[in-house]
Amino acid sequence: MSQIFKLFKLQFDEKFDILKTGNKKKMFGSILKYVLIIAVLTFVCYALFLKFVLLGFVINKQLISIILLASQVVSLLFGIGHIIKVLFQNKDNELLMSMPVHPQQVFVSKILLSYIQELIVNACITLPLMISIGLLGGFNVYYYVMLPVLVVLLPILPTATALLMSIPVLYIIKFFQKHSIVSTILILATVVVCVILYSRLLSAFAESFNIVSKQIETVIGINISVSKIGNANAFYLLLAESVIFVKSIYKILIYILTSAVVFVIAYYVVKPFFFKIAMSNLETSTNAYKEGKYRKRSQFASLLYNECLNVFRSPGIIFEYFLFTILMPFVVVVYDNLLLGLVVNQSGQLMINGAHLLIVAVFATLSNIYSASAISREGANFYILKSTPVGYYTQTAAKIVFNAIFSLGAIVITGIVACFYMHVGVAILTTLICIFLSLGHMFSCFDNDIKAPTLDWYDSGDISKVNSNITRSIVKGLLLAVLVGVVVISLSSSMGLWAFAVVLVGSLVYCLYKAYVLVLRVSYQYERLEP
């Protein structure tokens, strides 16, 4: 058992700092980060649910059963990804299998790691929802005592189910890896369908609440639907009852026994596949490189082409870095049409214009996460890029231009579409503001990654280490977007379109300043970077 725990801790410490007892500061900081995330999400959930409760929504065991089911589905989706990465795609299998331990101990340690990852995901999803529901529903102390128990138990069933599903999903992934064009088309089609369904649902929901007379009917209808769905959801309804009522605590045993049975089945089904795949990676080595024709390109074009190859080699990488870029035109149009459908006075119209800028700015800055990991993404292979006979400014320009092609392209497309249903002046000014804001944020992201790159990773299983810079990029981008949106909304009542002009000048100054800082940073620090 001690060997399993050592193997688990070895892998866990590569991904998280929670168990790093040798570094108390990192351990405390990591724990505090998750506590703050749960606290913030709880506040947001409480604020959202409060509005619905005031409108007449009923909090009962049926609603909680639906929330539990939804959280399990989300956890399952995350779990499949975790299982595949941890068990089958992580190159540490070769290292762990060569250690003086039994292969079964490696397998168990990886399942334990997957469970803990699911536990963290579940805690961040379920706790905020359940705490806010408990506060608004007026549940007693027993409910809150059961929440930690629930958080520990909930990941077991999704982890076990994900284990079973990981095998067919793994073969599907291998098929799509061989047919990348098919997978890209399929993912794009899925995104489009989801956006269309989301926009229709949002429009229908907003239409119901835009008319006061329909609010009561809508609330009653939703309460009835929740009751029907919750009662039909018998398995999680029993789990909800065990959390709410002391007399029903025994019903939690049904969930525990079901989870145990599924887990045992998954364990014995997946174990031979794990050994086969892990040992095949250890014992065989094939060269997947296909030699092609040599082509002559300029230094800048070669670097730009290399960025294209690195991104377009996998649909997953495309959507990881450019999901917000792809969604920008769709989501902005949906929200704009939703707001424009409201009957408002002149002040309301000015606020709608400001909200349009806000939503475009949010997606414009979120589209820059590629630059937030431009250096860190190279990992331990950064020395190859650094030793190439190409100037550092050229290397920097290639990475930024590649990001800008997508981000600015999406902004321009969004602006052109907006001209058909909004005031043309507002659409043009918004586009210009977001272009300069996006460029400035892009320069800032690249600058931050040069200041504090994460280069101590060696394979795709460790790439999650670069997420800290991406997180900072997202937070900074959201703050910038909110700032420009609030400024325009605040000044529009007195300045009209001139408010956009003021923000345009500010975004231009911000862009030029960040470009200047980046030039200095590359000149001063790029050469000093070491893997």
Short mmCIF file of C-alpha atoms in Angstrom, two decimals:
data_model
loop_
_atom_site.label_atom_id
_atom_site.label_comp_id
_atom_site.label_asym_id
_atom_site.label_seq_id
_atom_site.Cartn_x
_atom_site.Cartn_y
_atom_site.Cartn_z
CA MET A 1 0.00 0.00 0.00
CA SER A 2 2.89 2.33 0.80
CA GLN A 3 4.31 1.73 -2.69
CA ILE A 4 0.98 2.71 -4.25
CA PHE A 5 0.86 5.90 -2.21
CA LYS A 6 4.45 6.77 -3.16
CA LEU A 7 3.63 6.26 -6.84
CA PHE A 8 0.48 8.31 -6.45
CA LYS A 9 2.28 11.17 -4.69
CA LEU A 10 5.04 11.16 -7.31
CA GLN A 11 2.45 11.70 -10.06
CA PHE A 12 0.22 14.01 -8.02
CA ASP A 13 3.08 16.38 -7.14
CA GLU A 14 3.77 16.80 -10.85
CA LYS A 15 0.29 18.29 -11.32
CA PHE A 16 -0.62 19.89 -7.97
CA ASP A 17 1.10 21.53 -5.00
CA ILE A 18 -1.47 20.48 -2.38
CA LEU A 19 0.63 17.60 -0.96
CA LYS A 20 4.04 19.26 -1.23
CA THR A 21 4.75 19.23 2.51
CA GLY A 22 8.35 20.20 1.86
CA ASN A 23 7.19 23.57 0.53
CA LYS A 24 4.58 24.88 2.98
CA LYS A 25 4.16 28.12 1.06
CA LYS A 26 3.25 26.38 -2.20
CA MET A 27 0.98 23.92 -0.41
CA PHE A 28 -0.90 26.66 1.46
CA GLY A 29 -1.14 28.79 -1.69
CA SER A 30 -2.57 25.89 -3.69
CA ILE A 31 -5.17 25.07 -1.02
CA LEU A 32 -6.08 28.74 -0.69
CA LYS A 33 -6.54 28.98 -4.46
CA TYR A 34 -9.17 26.24 -4.51
CA VAL A 35 -10.89 27.62 -1.40
CA LEU A 36 -11.15 31.03 -3.08
CA ILE A 37 -12.45 29.47 -6.31
CA ILE A 38 -15.17 27.62 -4.41
CA ALA A 39 -16.02 30.75 -2.39
CA VAL A 40 -16.32 32.95 -5.48
CA LEU A 41 -18.37 30.36 -7.37
CA THR A 42 -20.64 29.95 -4.33
CA PHE A 43 -21.28 33.70 -4.24
CA VAL A 44 -22.03 33.76 -7.98
CA CYS A 45 -24.37 30.74 -7.73
CA TYR A 46 -26.14 32.24 -4.73
CA ALA A 47 -26.68 35.54 -6.56
CA LEU A 48 -28.05 33.76 -9.64
CA PHE A 49 -30.30 31.39 -7.71
CA LEU A 50 -31.56 34.23 -5.50
CA LYS A 51 -32.99 36.01 -8.52
CA PHE A 52 -34.84 32.88 -9.63
CA VAL A 53 -36.09 32.10 -6.11
CA LEU A 54 -37.50 35.61 -5.83
CA LEU A 55 -39.37 34.99 -9.08
CA GLY A 56 -40.98 31.90 -7.54
CA PHE A 57 -38.73 28.94 -8.28
CA VAL A 58 -39.09 26.15 -5.71
CA ILE A 59 -36.05 24.53 -4.08
CA ASN A 60 -36.78 20.89 -3.28
CA LYS A 61 -35.29 17.40 -3.44
CA GLN A 62 -36.23 17.09 -7.13
CA LEU A 63 -34.13 20.15 -8.00
CA ILE A 64 -31.19 18.80 -5.99
CA SER A 65 -31.45 15.43 -7.76
CA ILE A 66 -31.21 17.21 -11.13
CA ILE A 67 -28.19 19.21 -9.92
CA LEU A 68 -26.51 16.00 -8.75
CA LEU A 69 -27.18 14.31 -12.09
CA ALA A 70 -25.85 17.32 -14.03
CA SER A 71 -22.71 17.48 -11.88
CA GLN A 72 -22.14 13.75 -12.46
CA VAL A 73 -22.43 14.19 -16.23
CA VAL A 74 -19.93 17.07 -16.18
CA SER A 75 -17.63 15.05 -13.93
CA LEU A 76 -17.89 12.08 -16.31
CA LEU A 77 -16.86 14.22 -19.28
CA PHE A 78 -13.84 15.55 -17.38
CA GLY A 79 -13.13 12.04 -16.09
CA ILE A 80 -12.89 10.46 -19.53
CA GLY A 81 -10.28 13.04 -20.49
CA HIS A 82 -8.37 12.56 -17.23
CA ILE A 83 -8.40 8.75 -17.51
CA ILE A 84 -7.16 8.74 -21.10
CA LYS A 85 -4.37 11.22 -20.35
CA VAL A 86 -3.28 9.63 -17.07
CA LEU A 87 -3.57 5.94 -18.00
CA PHE A 88 -2.86 5.75 -21.71
CA GLN A 89 -1.29 8.92 -23.11
CA ASN A 90 1.09 9.95 -20.34
CA LYS A 91 4.67 9.09 -21.13
CA ASP A 92 5.49 8.52 -17.47
CA ASN A 93 4.16 4.98 -18.00
CA GLU A 94 7.57 4.07 -19.40
CA LEU A 95 9.33 5.41 -16.30
CA LEU A 96 6.91 3.95 -13.75
CA MET A 97 6.81 0.52 -15.41
CA SER A 98 10.61 0.32 -15.27
CA MET A 99 10.64 0.91 -11.50
CA PRO A 100 10.94 -1.99 -9.00
CA VAL A 101 7.18 -2.08 -8.43
CA HIS A 102 4.38 -4.36 -9.58
CA PRO A 103 2.56 -3.09 -12.71
CA GLN A 104 -0.72 -3.49 -10.84
CA GLN A 105 0.50 -0.94 -8.27
CA VAL A 106 1.14 1.52 -11.08
CA PHE A 107 -2.37 0.91 -12.39
CA VAL A 108 -3.97 1.45 -8.97
CA SER A 109 -1.94 4.62 -8.35
CA LYS A 110 -3.13 6.06 -11.66
CA ILE A 111 -6.76 5.27 -10.86
CA LEU A 112 -6.30 6.95 -7.49
CA LEU A 113 -4.82 9.99 -9.23
CA SER A 114 -7.81 10.12 -11.59
CA TYR A 115 -10.18 9.90 -8.62
CA ILE A 116 -8.46 12.81 -6.85
CA GLN A 117 -8.64 14.89 -10.03
CA GLU A 118 -12.36 14.12 -10.20
CA LEU A 119 -12.68 15.00 -6.51
CA ILE A 120 -11.23 18.45 -7.19
CA VAL A 121 -13.52 18.98 -10.20
CA ASN A 122 -16.54 17.81 -8.20
CA ALA A 123 -15.70 20.04 -5.26
CA CYS A 124 -15.44 23.10 -7.53
CA ILE A 125 -18.75 22.28 -9.27
CA THR A 126 -20.95 20.65 -6.64
CA LEU A 127 -20.05 22.55 -3.46
CA PRO A 128 -20.93 26.05 -4.78
CA LEU A 129 -24.24 24.78 -6.16
CA MET A 130 -25.20 22.76 -3.08
CA ILE A 131 -24.16 25.43 -0.56
CA SER A 132 -26.10 28.17 -2.37
CA ILE A 133 -29.13 25.88 -2.71
CA GLY A 134 -28.90 25.02 0.99
CA LEU A 135 -28.78 28.67 2.04
CA LEU A 136 -31.75 29.63 -0.13
CA GLY A 137 -33.71 26.49 0.78
CA GLY A 138 -33.22 26.95 4.52
CA PHE A 139 -31.91 23.41 5.10
CA ASN A 140 -30.75 22.33 8.56
CA VAL A 141 -27.26 21.55 9.88
CA TYR A 142 -27.48 17.88 8.81
CA TYR A 143 -27.48 18.97 5.16
CA TYR A 144 -24.15 20.80 5.54
CA VAL A 145 -22.63 17.92 7.53
CA MET A 146 -23.47 15.58 4.63
CA LEU A 147 -21.91 17.84 1.97
CA PRO A 148 -18.27 16.77 2.65
CA VAL A 149 -19.40 13.11 2.58
CA LEU A 150 -21.18 13.77 -0.70
CA VAL A 151 -18.12 15.43 -2.22
CA VAL A 152 -15.97 12.40 -1.35
CA LEU A 153 -18.49 9.86 -2.69
CA LEU A 154 -19.67 11.62 -5.85
CA PRO A 155 -16.44 11.16 -7.91
CA ILE A 156 -16.44 7.36 -7.50
CA LEU A 157 -19.21 6.54 -9.98
CA PRO A 158 -18.06 9.00 -12.72
CA THR A 159 -14.47 7.74 -12.34
CA ALA A 160 -15.57 4.11 -12.65
CA THR A 161 -17.83 4.89 -15.61
CA ALA A 162 -15.07 6.93 -17.25
CA LEU A 163 -12.75 3.94 -16.86
CA LEU A 164 -15.16 1.76 -18.82
CA MET A 165 -15.81 4.40 -21.47
CA SER A 166 -12.13 5.29 -21.88
CA ILE A 167 -11.38 2.19 -23.98
CA PRO A 168 -13.87 2.83 -26.83
CA VAL A 169 -13.17 6.57 -26.65
CA LEU A 170 -9.44 5.88 -26.95
CA TYR A 171 -9.98 3.89 -30.15
CA ILE A 172 -12.22 6.64 -31.52
CA ILE A 173 -9.49 9.19 -30.78
CA LYS A 174 -6.93 7.06 -32.59
CA PHE A 175 -9.24 6.88 -35.60
CA PHE A 176 -9.66 10.66 -35.68
CA GLN A 177 -5.92 11.19 -35.24
CA LYS A 178 -5.44 9.31 -38.49
CA HIS A 179 -8.22 11.34 -40.14
CA SER A 180 -7.69 14.86 -38.76
CA ILE A 181 -9.82 16.55 -41.45
CA VAL A 182 -12.84 14.42 -40.51
CA SER A 183 -12.37 15.17 -36.81
CA THR A 184 -12.03 18.91 -37.42
CA ILE A 185 -15.22 19.00 -39.51
CA LEU A 186 -17.07 16.96 -36.88
CA ILE A 187 -15.96 19.23 -34.02
CA LEU A 188 -16.87 22.36 -36.00
CA ALA A 189 -20.31 20.92 -36.76
CA THR A 190 -20.79 20.08 -33.08
CA VAL A 191 -19.82 23.60 -32.02
CA VAL A 192 -22.21 25.15 -34.57
CA VAL A 193 -25.09 22.91 -33.43
CA CYS A 194 -24.42 23.73 -29.77
CA VAL A 195 -24.31 27.47 -30.50
CA ILE A 196 -27.59 27.31 -32.46
CA LEU A 197 -29.34 25.34 -29.70
CA TYR A 198 -27.92 27.65 -27.06
CA SER A 199 -29.04 30.79 -28.91
CA ARG A 200 -32.56 29.43 -29.43
CA LEU A 201 -32.87 28.40 -25.79
CA LEU A 202 -31.58 31.77 -24.59
CA SER A 203 -33.91 33.70 -26.90
CA ALA A 204 -36.95 31.66 -25.83
CA PHE A 205 -36.09 32.06 -22.16
CA ALA A 206 -35.48 35.81 -22.49
CA GLU A 207 -38.72 36.28 -24.43
CA SER A 208 -40.68 34.62 -21.64
CA PHE A 209 -39.20 36.90 -18.97
CA ASN A 210 -39.30 40.06 -21.06
CA ILE A 211 -43.10 40.15 -20.75
CA VAL A 212 -44.26 40.47 -17.14
CA SER A 213 -47.51 38.59 -17.76
CA LYS A 214 -45.55 35.55 -18.97
CA GLN A 215 -43.19 35.40 -15.98
CA ILE A 216 -45.66 33.66 -13.65
CA GLU A 217 -46.63 31.14 -16.34
CA THR A 218 -42.98 30.43 -17.10
CA VAL A 219 -42.05 29.96 -13.44
CA ILE A 220 -44.99 27.60 -12.83
CA GLY A 221 -44.12 25.63 -15.96
CA ILE A 222 -40.46 25.28 -14.94
CA ASN A 223 -41.41 24.17 -11.41
CA ILE A 224 -43.69 21.48 -12.86
CA SER A 225 -40.95 20.34 -15.27
CA VAL A 226 -38.37 20.19 -12.47
CA SER A 227 -40.75 18.10 -10.37
CA LYS A 228 -41.42 15.65 -13.23
CA ILE A 229 -37.77 15.28 -14.23
CA GLY A 230 -36.65 14.99 -10.60
CA ASN A 231 -39.17 12.25 -9.80
CA ALA A 232 -38.15 10.36 -12.94
CA ASN A 233 -34.51 10.67 -11.85
CA ALA A 234 -35.08 8.03 -9.14
CA PHE A 235 -31.42 7.06 -8.53
CA TYR A 236 -30.24 10.58 -7.71
CA LEU A 237 -33.55 11.43 -6.02
CA LEU A 238 -32.69 8.81 -3.38
CA LEU A 239 -29.24 10.36 -3.01
CA ALA A 240 -30.80 13.82 -2.62
CA GLU A 241 -33.17 12.51 0.08
CA SER A 242 -30.24 11.00 1.99
CA VAL A 243 -28.55 14.41 2.04
CA ILE A 244 -31.63 16.41 3.07
CA PHE A 245 -33.42 14.11 5.54
CA VAL A 246 -31.74 12.34 8.48
CA LYS A 247 -34.28 9.50 8.37
CA SER A 248 -33.28 8.75 4.75
CA ILE A 249 -29.53 8.53 5.35
CA TYR A 250 -29.57 4.79 4.65
CA LYS A 251 -30.51 5.52 1.02
CA ILE A 252 -26.97 6.71 0.35
CA LEU A 253 -25.93 3.04 0.55
CA ILE A 254 -27.62 2.45 -2.81
CA TYR A 255 -25.26 4.96 -4.45
CA ILE A 256 -22.24 3.50 -2.63
CA LEU A 257 -23.05 -0.10 -3.61
CA THR A 258 -23.77 0.85 -7.23
CA SER A 259 -20.50 2.78 -7.44
CA ALA A 260 -18.59 -0.14 -5.91
CA VAL A 261 -20.04 -2.66 -8.39
CA VAL A 262 -19.32 -0.44 -11.41
CA PHE A 263 -15.82 0.28 -10.11
CA VAL A 264 -14.96 -3.42 -9.67
CA ILE A 265 -16.21 -4.22 -13.17
CA ALA A 266 -14.29 -1.28 -14.65
CA TYR A 267 -11.12 -2.26 -12.78
CA TYR A 268 -10.98 -5.80 -14.17
CA VAL A 269 -12.10 -4.79 -17.67
CA VAL A 270 -9.61 -1.94 -18.11
CA LYS A 271 -6.59 -3.48 -16.36
CA PRO A 272 -5.51 -5.77 -19.25
CA PHE A 273 -5.90 -2.91 -21.73
CA PHE A 274 -3.70 -0.69 -19.57
CA PHE A 275 -0.97 -3.32 -19.31
CA LYS A 276 -1.12 -3.98 -23.05
CA ILE A 277 -0.92 -0.30 -24.03
CA ALA A 278 1.64 0.65 -21.38
CA MET A 279 3.95 -2.26 -22.21
CA SER A 280 3.57 -1.75 -25.96
CA ASN A 281 4.76 1.84 -25.55
CA LEU A 282 7.68 0.56 -23.49
CA GLU A 283 8.72 -2.31 -25.75
CA THR A 284 8.07 -0.89 -29.20
CA SER A 285 9.10 2.33 -30.86
CA THR A 286 7.96 3.50 -34.26
CA ASN A 287 8.91 6.58 -36.17
CA ALA A 288 5.76 8.38 -37.28
CA TYR A 289 7.71 11.03 -39.18
CA LYS A 290 7.13 11.05 -42.92
CA GLU A 291 9.84 12.72 -44.92
CA GLY A 292 8.51 15.28 -47.37
CA LYS A 293 9.95 17.61 -49.96
CA TYR A 294 12.24 20.41 -48.84
CA ARG A 295 10.86 23.86 -49.48
CA LYS A 296 12.65 27.15 -49.27
CA ARG A 297 11.00 29.88 -47.20
CA SER A 298 12.09 33.08 -45.52
CA GLN A 299 12.96 32.96 -41.82
CA PHE A 300 9.69 34.62 -40.79
CA ALA A 301 7.58 32.43 -43.10
CA SER A 302 9.32 29.29 -41.80
CA LEU A 303 8.57 30.20 -38.19
CA LEU A 304 4.98 31.06 -39.06
CA TYR A 305 4.60 27.74 -40.88
CA ASN A 306 6.03 25.94 -37.86
CA GLU A 307 3.39 27.57 -35.64
CA CYS A 308 0.72 26.35 -38.05
CA LEU A 309 2.05 22.79 -37.91
CA ASN A 310 2.18 22.81 -34.11
CA VAL A 311 -1.44 23.95 -33.82
CA PHE A 312 -3.13 22.20 -36.72
CA ARG A 313 -1.61 18.80 -35.99
CA SER A 314 -4.52 18.14 -33.60
CA PRO A 315 -8.14 19.40 -33.51
CA GLY A 316 -7.89 19.37 -29.71
CA ILE A 317 -5.08 21.94 -29.78
CA ILE A 318 -7.02 24.12 -32.22
CA PHE A 319 -10.04 24.30 -29.95
CA GLU A 320 -7.96 24.57 -26.78
CA TYR A 321 -6.36 27.82 -27.93
CA PHE A 322 -8.90 29.22 -30.40
CA LEU A 323 -12.30 28.16 -29.05
CA PHE A 324 -13.16 31.73 -28.01
CA THR A 325 -11.98 33.01 -31.38
CA ILE A 326 -14.30 30.60 -33.19
CA LEU A 327 -17.25 31.37 -30.92
CA MET A 328 -16.84 35.17 -30.96
CA PRO A 329 -19.04 36.07 -33.98
CA PHE A 330 -21.77 33.59 -33.02
CA VAL A 331 -22.08 34.53 -29.35
CA VAL A 332 -21.85 38.29 -29.97
CA VAL A 333 -24.63 38.17 -32.58
CA VAL A 334 -26.86 36.13 -30.25
CA TYR A 335 -26.41 38.51 -27.32
CA ASP A 336 -26.76 41.61 -29.48
CA ASN A 337 -30.04 40.42 -30.97
CA LEU A 338 -31.24 39.46 -27.51
CA LEU A 339 -30.53 42.95 -26.17
CA LEU A 340 -31.81 44.75 -29.26
CA GLY A 341 -35.09 42.90 -28.90
CA LEU A 342 -35.78 44.74 -25.65
CA VAL A 343 -37.91 47.87 -25.79
CA VAL A 344 -35.74 50.59 -24.22
CA ASN A 345 -35.40 54.36 -24.16
CA GLN A 346 -32.37 56.34 -25.36
CA SER A 347 -30.38 55.67 -22.17
CA GLY A 348 -31.09 51.97 -22.55
CA GLN A 349 -29.85 52.06 -26.14
CA LEU A 350 -26.58 53.63 -24.98
CA MET A 351 -26.19 50.84 -22.43
CA ILE A 352 -26.80 48.26 -25.17
CA ASN A 353 -24.01 49.86 -27.22
CA GLY A 354 -21.70 49.64 -24.21
CA ALA A 355 -22.73 46.03 -23.59
CA HIS A 356 -21.88 45.24 -27.24
CA LEU A 357 -18.38 46.63 -26.72
CA LEU A 358 -18.07 44.69 -23.47
CA ILE A 359 -18.96 41.30 -24.95
CA VAL A 360 -16.73 41.79 -28.03
CA ALA A 361 -13.84 42.93 -25.79
CA VAL A 362 -14.27 39.87 -23.57
CA PHE A 363 -13.93 37.47 -26.49
CA ALA A 364 -11.18 39.58 -28.09
CA THR A 365 -8.99 39.25 -25.00
CA LEU A 366 -9.88 35.61 -24.32
CA SER A 367 -8.69 34.84 -27.86
CA ASN A 368 -5.13 35.66 -26.79
CA ILE A 369 -4.45 32.66 -24.56
CA TYR A 370 -2.21 31.32 -27.33
CA SER A 371 0.25 34.16 -26.68
CA ALA A 372 -0.01 33.59 -22.92
CA SER A 373 1.89 30.32 -23.34
CA ALA A 374 3.95 31.17 -26.43
CA ILE A 375 7.28 30.47 -24.71
CA SER A 376 6.12 27.99 -22.06
CA ARG A 377 4.54 25.82 -24.76
CA GLU A 378 8.04 24.99 -26.04
CA GLY A 379 8.89 23.33 -22.72
CA ALA A 380 12.32 21.73 -22.41
CA ASN A 381 12.69 22.03 -26.21
CA PHE A 382 12.97 25.81 -25.95
CA TYR A 383 16.72 25.54 -26.47
CA ILE A 384 16.03 24.39 -30.06
CA LEU A 385 14.09 27.56 -30.82
CA LYS A 386 16.65 29.71 -29.04
CA SER A 387 19.59 28.19 -30.92
CA THR A 388 18.08 28.61 -34.39
CA PRO A 389 19.90 31.19 -36.55
CA VAL A 390 16.93 33.56 -36.43
CA GLY A 391 16.70 36.84 -34.51
CA TYR A 392 14.69 36.93 -31.30
CA TYR A 393 12.48 39.72 -32.63
CA THR A 394 11.63 37.59 -35.68
CA GLN A 395 10.73 34.65 -33.44
CA THR A 396 8.52 36.90 -31.30
CA ALA A 397 6.88 38.49 -34.34
CA ALA A 398 6.01 35.10 -35.86
CA LYS A 399 4.26 33.91 -32.70
CA ILE A 400 2.33 37.17 -32.27
CA VAL A 401 1.35 37.44 -35.94
CA PHE A 402 0.03 33.88 -35.88
CA ASN A 403 -2.19 34.71 -32.88
CA ALA A 404 -3.20 38.06 -34.42
CA ILE A 405 -4.35 36.47 -37.69
CA PHE A 406 -7.04 34.55 -35.82
CA SER A 407 -7.93 37.06 -33.10
CA LEU A 408 -8.08 40.16 -35.29
CA GLY A 409 -9.76 38.20 -38.08
CA ALA A 410 -12.57 37.19 -35.70
CA ILE A 411 -12.91 40.79 -34.46
CA VAL A 412 -13.17 42.15 -38.02
CA ILE A 413 -15.73 39.49 -39.02
CA THR A 414 -17.77 40.29 -35.91
CA GLY A 415 -17.61 44.01 -36.73
CA ILE A 416 -18.75 43.49 -40.33
CA VAL A 417 -21.71 41.37 -39.19
CA ALA A 418 -22.60 43.94 -36.50
CA CYS A 419 -22.87 46.67 -39.16
CA PHE A 420 -25.99 44.96 -40.53
CA TYR A 421 -28.03 45.32 -37.34
CA MET A 422 -26.33 48.04 -35.26
CA HIS A 423 -25.42 51.68 -35.74
CA VAL A 424 -22.51 51.57 -38.21
CA GLY A 425 -20.49 54.09 -36.21
CA VAL A 426 -20.81 52.01 -33.05
CA ALA A 427 -19.83 48.82 -34.90
CA ILE A 428 -16.75 50.43 -36.50
CA LEU A 429 -15.56 52.13 -33.30
CA THR A 430 -16.08 48.94 -31.32
CA THR A 431 -14.04 46.99 -33.87
CA LEU A 432 -11.16 49.49 -33.75
CA ILE A 433 -11.17 49.60 -29.94
CA CYS A 434 -11.11 45.82 -29.69
CA ILE A 435 -8.32 45.52 -32.27
CA PHE A 436 -6.00 47.81 -30.28
CA LEU A 437 -7.13 46.31 -26.97
CA SER A 438 -6.54 42.79 -28.26
CA LEU A 439 -3.09 43.67 -29.61
CA GLY A 440 -2.12 45.36 -26.34
CA HIS A 441 -3.35 42.39 -24.35
CA MET A 442 -1.52 40.05 -26.74
CA PHE A 443 1.75 41.92 -26.19
CA SER A 444 1.12 41.85 -22.43
CA CYS A 445 0.48 38.08 -22.46
CA PHE A 446 3.68 37.42 -24.39
CA ASP A 447 5.58 39.74 -22.05
CA ASN A 448 4.29 37.89 -18.98
CA ASP A 449 5.31 34.54 -20.46
CA ILE A 450 8.82 35.80 -21.12
CA LYS A 451 9.04 37.13 -17.55
CA ALA A 452 7.93 33.86 -15.95
CA PRO A 453 7.99 30.97 -18.46
CA THR A 454 7.30 27.36 -17.45
CA LEU A 455 9.88 25.32 -19.30
CA ASP A 456 10.32 22.37 -16.91
CA TRP A 457 8.04 19.96 -18.73
CA TYR A 458 8.95 17.28 -21.25
CA ASP A 459 5.81 15.62 -22.63
CA SER A 460 2.15 16.35 -23.26
CA GLY A 461 1.20 14.97 -19.85
CA ASP A 462 3.02 17.85 -18.14
CA ILE A 463 1.74 20.67 -20.36
CA SER A 464 -0.87 21.55 -17.73
CA LYS A 465 1.97 23.31 -15.90
CA VAL A 466 1.70 26.26 -18.28
CA ASN A 467 -1.86 26.98 -17.16
CA SER A 468 -0.79 29.60 -14.60
CA ASN A 469 0.17 32.11 -17.29
CA ILE A 470 -3.04 31.34 -19.21
CA THR A 471 -5.10 31.95 -16.07
CA ARG A 472 -3.43 35.32 -15.51
CA SER A 473 -4.08 36.18 -19.15
CA ILE A 474 -7.78 35.37 -18.82
CA VAL A 475 -8.17 37.39 -15.60
CA LYS A 476 -6.34 40.39 -17.03
CA GLY A 477 -8.37 40.21 -20.25
CA LEU A 478 -11.68 40.10 -18.39
CA LEU A 479 -10.66 43.10 -16.26
CA LEU A 480 -9.70 45.08 -19.38
CA ALA A 481 -12.98 44.21 -21.10
CA VAL A 482 -15.04 45.20 -18.07
CA LEU A 483 -13.07 48.44 -17.76
CA VAL A 484 -13.69 49.61 -21.34
CA GLY A 485 -17.33 48.50 -21.17
CA VAL A 486 -17.99 50.37 -17.92
CA VAL A 487 -16.20 53.51 -19.15
CA VAL A 488 -18.27 53.62 -22.36
CA ILE A 489 -21.54 52.98 -20.52
CA SER A 490 -20.69 55.67 -17.94
CA LEU A 491 -19.65 58.33 -20.47
CA SER A 492 -22.24 57.60 -23.19
CA SER A 493 -25.06 59.48 -21.44
CA SER A 494 -23.09 62.75 -21.59
CA MET A 495 -20.78 62.22 -24.58
CA GLY A 496 -22.65 59.88 -26.95
CA LEU A 497 -20.36 58.32 -29.56
CA TRP A 498 -17.50 60.48 -28.32
CA ALA A 499 -17.27 58.07 -25.38
CA PHE A 500 -16.15 55.42 -27.87
CA ALA A 501 -13.57 57.87 -29.26
CA VAL A 502 -12.13 58.44 -25.77
CA VAL A 503 -11.82 54.70 -25.17
CA LEU A 504 -10.34 54.25 -28.67
CA VAL A 505 -7.53 56.68 -27.83
CA GLY A 506 -6.98 54.92 -24.51
CA SER A 507 -6.80 51.49 -26.15
CA LEU A 508 -4.34 52.82 -28.77
CA VAL A 509 -2.09 54.24 -26.03
CA TYR A 510 -2.32 50.94 -24.13
CA CYS A 511 -1.39 49.00 -27.28
CA LEU A 512 1.63 51.18 -28.07
CA TYR A 513 2.84 51.08 -24.46
CA LYS A 514 2.63 47.29 -24.27
CA ALA A 515 4.41 46.97 -27.63
CA TYR A 516 7.24 49.16 -26.31
CA VAL A 517 7.49 47.11 -23.10
CA LEU A 518 7.59 43.86 -25.09
CA VAL A 519 10.40 45.15 -27.31
CA LEU A 520 12.42 45.98 -24.21
CA ARG A 521 11.60 42.63 -22.63
CA VAL A 522 12.75 40.65 -25.67
CA SER A 523 15.92 42.70 -25.89
CA TYR A 524 16.73 42.31 -22.20
CA GLN A 525 15.45 38.90 -21.13
CA TYR A 526 14.91 36.56 -24.11
CA GLU A 527 18.57 35.62 -24.35
CA ARG A 528 18.69 34.85 -20.61
CA LEU A 529 15.87 32.28 -20.75
CA GLU A 530 16.99 28.72 -20.02
CA PRO A 531 14.93 25.47 -20.06
#
